[in-house]
């Protein structure tokens, strides 16, 4: 393990993907203290050159010994890749920050949104999980309210963009939109059905309880991050023909009455949140406007007409930035700042 105060040796696994590319952008934008950067992907990308600032870095195939001199490994190459390589990277001494679902509910692995539970980072044993994109933006918006007035119940409907599925889905929406507009027939590949000009209430696999795995992630991950096992949560996750940014219609029931103005006031001071809420001038968060930005936007805050201690709100964020790469880099920054990069024990 190197002394990270002189900069970190960072590896990105999944460097050619949507989130991998955003990792590179964000590390540079935030001037993350880099001693070196190594880029890994599958054998399909080995030898490919990627510009990092003015420097060209050759992508390598991820191998068991890729992490021998790495301080921080940012993973975004799917669950199977993480299950195999993350423990090896942790064993080699790297702090793994993993964007897949592989480790999120593992009791030994902290699941972190820095605005909510940064202190959990220090409990890591080599792997820290980055939550699901929909969970991240929801807890950033709800936790500041929960601290003031504990939440009892959440009902959420998500409107999730195709970039959450990866590069292939972005290409699929582009091609399908063109095909439909030209009067052609669409043959879906990435999703079960056509996504262009359509909505699909199916994200990840269906579970025996009738929910999808994506919906269940929102339930379990929210409780783990907020340390609030008692909150009742129900979610419906919908894939929408939007390229980037996820939106959420959230209904929250608090312990006591929460006036909308109080919620606006709390959220306007909350870290990572920007309130956009003025119906008089049609001001509210929109996926298009959130693209490439770091905030979680909250608007349409109003009392819930169906129960007394409830609020309804509309929450939007760039799923590739705060929903994935930015959150992971923020975890890395916090770990470096607090001297928590070195692992506390082994995951395996
Ligand atoms: P590759 O481009 O070589 O397939 P996205 O989710 O945007 O499609 O990106 C997925 C990322 O995960 C890509 O960088 C992809 O690399 C990488 N990846 C996929 N399978 C593996 C694997 N078995 N080992 C390492 N990286 C992988």
PDB file of C-alpha atoms in Angstrom, residues 12-14 17-27 30 73-78 97-101 104 111-115 128-140 160-166 214 221 244-246 248 290 292-296 316-333:
ATOM      1  CA  UNK A  12     -11.075   1.761 -13.421  1.00  0.00           C
ATOM      2  CA  UNK A  13     -12.705  -1.568 -14.303  1.00  0.00           C
ATOM      3  CA  UNK A  14     -15.285  -1.086 -17.047  1.00  0.00           C
ATOM      4  CA  UNK A  17     -18.603   1.787 -20.524  1.00  0.00           C
ATOM      5  CA  UNK A  18     -21.008   4.661 -19.818  1.00  0.00           C
ATOM      6  CA  UNK A  19     -20.093   4.939 -16.155  1.00  0.00           C
ATOM      7  CA  UNK A  20     -16.409   4.109 -16.731  1.00  0.00           C
ATOM      8  CA  UNK A  21     -16.078   7.045 -19.126  1.00  0.00           C
ATOM      9  CA  UNK A  22     -17.811   9.296 -16.594  1.00  0.00           C
ATOM     10  CA  UNK A  23     -15.377   8.132 -13.878  1.00  0.00           C
ATOM     11  CA  UNK A  24     -12.525   9.477 -16.014  1.00  0.00           C
ATOM     12  CA  UNK A  25     -14.295  12.801 -16.630  1.00  0.00           C
ATOM     13  CA  UNK A  26     -15.146  13.298 -12.957  1.00  0.00           C
ATOM     14  CA  UNK A  27     -11.681  12.357 -11.643  1.00  0.00           C
ATOM     15  CA  UNK A  30     -12.627  17.295  -9.486  1.00  0.00           C
ATOM     16  CA  UNK A  73     -10.307   0.477  -7.817  1.00  0.00           C
ATOM     17  CA  UNK A  74     -13.502   1.933  -9.264  1.00  0.00           C
ATOM     18  CA  UNK A  75     -15.645  -0.886 -10.680  1.00  0.00           C
ATOM     19  CA  UNK A  76     -18.470  -0.528 -13.188  1.00  0.00           C
ATOM     20  CA  UNK A  77     -18.420  -3.678 -15.274  1.00  0.00           C
ATOM     21  CA  UNK A  78     -21.481  -5.567 -14.019  1.00  0.00           C
ATOM     22  CA  UNK A  97     -15.738   1.072  -4.845  1.00  0.00           C
ATOM     23  CA  UNK A  98     -18.181  -1.068  -6.749  1.00  0.00           C
ATOM     24  CA  UNK A  99     -21.064   0.232  -8.824  1.00  0.00           C
ATOM     25  CA  UNK A 100     -22.741  -3.160  -9.370  1.00  0.00           C
ATOM     26  CA  UNK A 101     -25.408  -4.844  -7.254  1.00  0.00           C
ATOM     27  CA  UNK A 104     -24.677  -3.925  -1.840  1.00  0.00           C
ATOM     28  CA  UNK A 111     -23.376   0.931   1.120  1.00  0.00           C
ATOM     29  CA  UNK A 112     -22.678   4.631   0.974  1.00  0.00           C
ATOM     30  CA  UNK A 113     -24.135   7.935  -0.159  1.00  0.00           C
ATOM     31  CA  UNK A 114     -21.714  10.483   1.335  1.00  0.00           C
ATOM     32  CA  UNK A 115     -24.453  13.083   2.027  1.00  0.00           C
ATOM     33  CA  UNK A 128     -17.567  -0.331  -0.533  1.00  0.00           C
ATOM     34  CA  UNK A 129     -20.750  -0.573  -2.578  1.00  0.00           C
ATOM     35  CA  UNK A 130     -22.180   2.300  -4.584  1.00  0.00           C
ATOM     36  CA  UNK A 131     -25.985   2.138  -4.387  1.00  0.00           C
ATOM     37  CA  UNK A 132     -28.417   1.777  -7.259  1.00  0.00           C
ATOM     38  CA  UNK A 133     -28.932   5.037  -9.189  1.00  0.00           C
ATOM     39  CA  UNK A 134     -32.608   5.436  -8.201  1.00  0.00           C
ATOM     40  CA  UNK A 135     -31.800   4.855  -4.543  1.00  0.00           C
ATOM     41  CA  UNK A 136     -29.031   7.464  -4.472  1.00  0.00           C
ATOM     42  CA  UNK A 137     -31.143  10.381  -5.676  1.00  0.00           C
ATOM     43  CA  UNK A 138     -34.067   9.374  -3.454  1.00  0.00           C
ATOM     44  CA  UNK A 139     -32.045   9.230  -0.225  1.00  0.00           C
ATOM     45  CA  UNK A 140     -30.179  12.482  -0.978  1.00  0.00           C
ATOM     46  CA  UNK A 160     -35.520   5.767 -15.541  1.00  0.00           C
ATOM     47  CA  UNK A 161     -33.435   6.648 -18.590  1.00  0.00           C
ATOM     48  CA  UNK A 162     -31.859   4.060 -20.872  1.00  0.00           C
ATOM     49  CA  UNK A 163     -28.263   5.060 -20.027  1.00  0.00           C
ATOM     50  CA  UNK A 164     -28.764   3.136 -16.776  1.00  0.00           C
ATOM     51  CA  UNK A 165     -28.682  -0.039 -18.883  1.00  0.00           C
ATOM     52  CA  UNK A 166     -25.416   0.944 -20.608  1.00  0.00           C
ATOM     53  CA  UNK A 214     -34.842  -2.912  -9.289  1.00  0.00           C
ATOM     54  CA  UNK A 221     -30.869  -0.173  -0.093  1.00  0.00           C
ATOM     55  CA  UNK A 244     -29.884  10.448 -19.383  1.00  0.00           C
ATOM     56  CA  UNK A 245     -31.336  11.350 -15.935  1.00  0.00           C
ATOM     57  CA  UNK A 246     -33.802   9.489 -13.793  1.00  0.00           C
ATOM     58  CA  UNK A 248     -39.016   9.992  -9.432  1.00  0.00           C
ATOM     59  CA  UNK A 290     -30.137  17.716 -15.162  1.00  0.00           C
ATOM     60  CA  UNK A 292     -24.098  16.634 -16.925  1.00  0.00           C
ATOM     61  CA  UNK A 293     -24.795  18.272 -13.552  1.00  0.00           C
ATOM     62  CA  UNK A 294     -24.102  17.021 -10.043  1.00  0.00           C
ATOM     63  CA  UNK A 295     -27.197  17.994  -8.053  1.00  0.00           C
ATOM     64  CA  UNK A 296     -30.297  16.113  -7.031  1.00  0.00           C
ATOM     65  CA  UNK A 316     -34.544  14.330 -10.827  1.00  0.00           C
ATOM     66  CA  UNK A 317     -30.821  13.637 -11.153  1.00  0.00           C
ATOM     67  CA  UNK A 318     -28.236  12.614 -13.758  1.00  0.00           C
ATOM     68  CA  UNK A 319     -28.081   8.848 -13.204  1.00  0.00           C
ATOM     69  CA  UNK A 320     -24.598   8.521 -14.680  1.00  0.00           C
ATOM     70  CA  UNK A 321     -23.144  11.260 -12.444  1.00  0.00           C
ATOM     71  CA  UNK A 322     -24.748  11.397  -8.970  1.00  0.00           C
ATOM     72  CA  UNK A 323     -26.497   8.077  -9.641  1.00  0.00           C
ATOM     73  CA  UNK A 324     -23.219   6.295 -10.356  1.00  0.00           C
ATOM     74  CA  UNK A 325     -19.772   7.772 -11.108  1.00  0.00           C
ATOM     75  CA  UNK A 326     -19.935  10.959  -9.032  1.00  0.00           C
ATOM     76  CA  UNK A 327     -21.193   9.177  -5.926  1.00  0.00           C
ATOM     77  CA  UNK A 328     -18.355   6.638  -6.229  1.00  0.00           C
ATOM     78  CA  UNK A 329     -15.729   9.364  -6.649  1.00  0.00           C
ATOM     79  CA  UNK A 330     -17.187  11.251  -3.655  1.00  0.00           C
ATOM     80  CA  UNK A 331     -16.766   8.051  -1.603  1.00  0.00           C
ATOM     81  CA  UNK A 332     -13.145   7.830  -2.776  1.00  0.00           C
ATOM     82  CA  UNK A 333     -12.531  11.511  -1.895  1.00  0.00           C
TER      83      UNK A 333
END
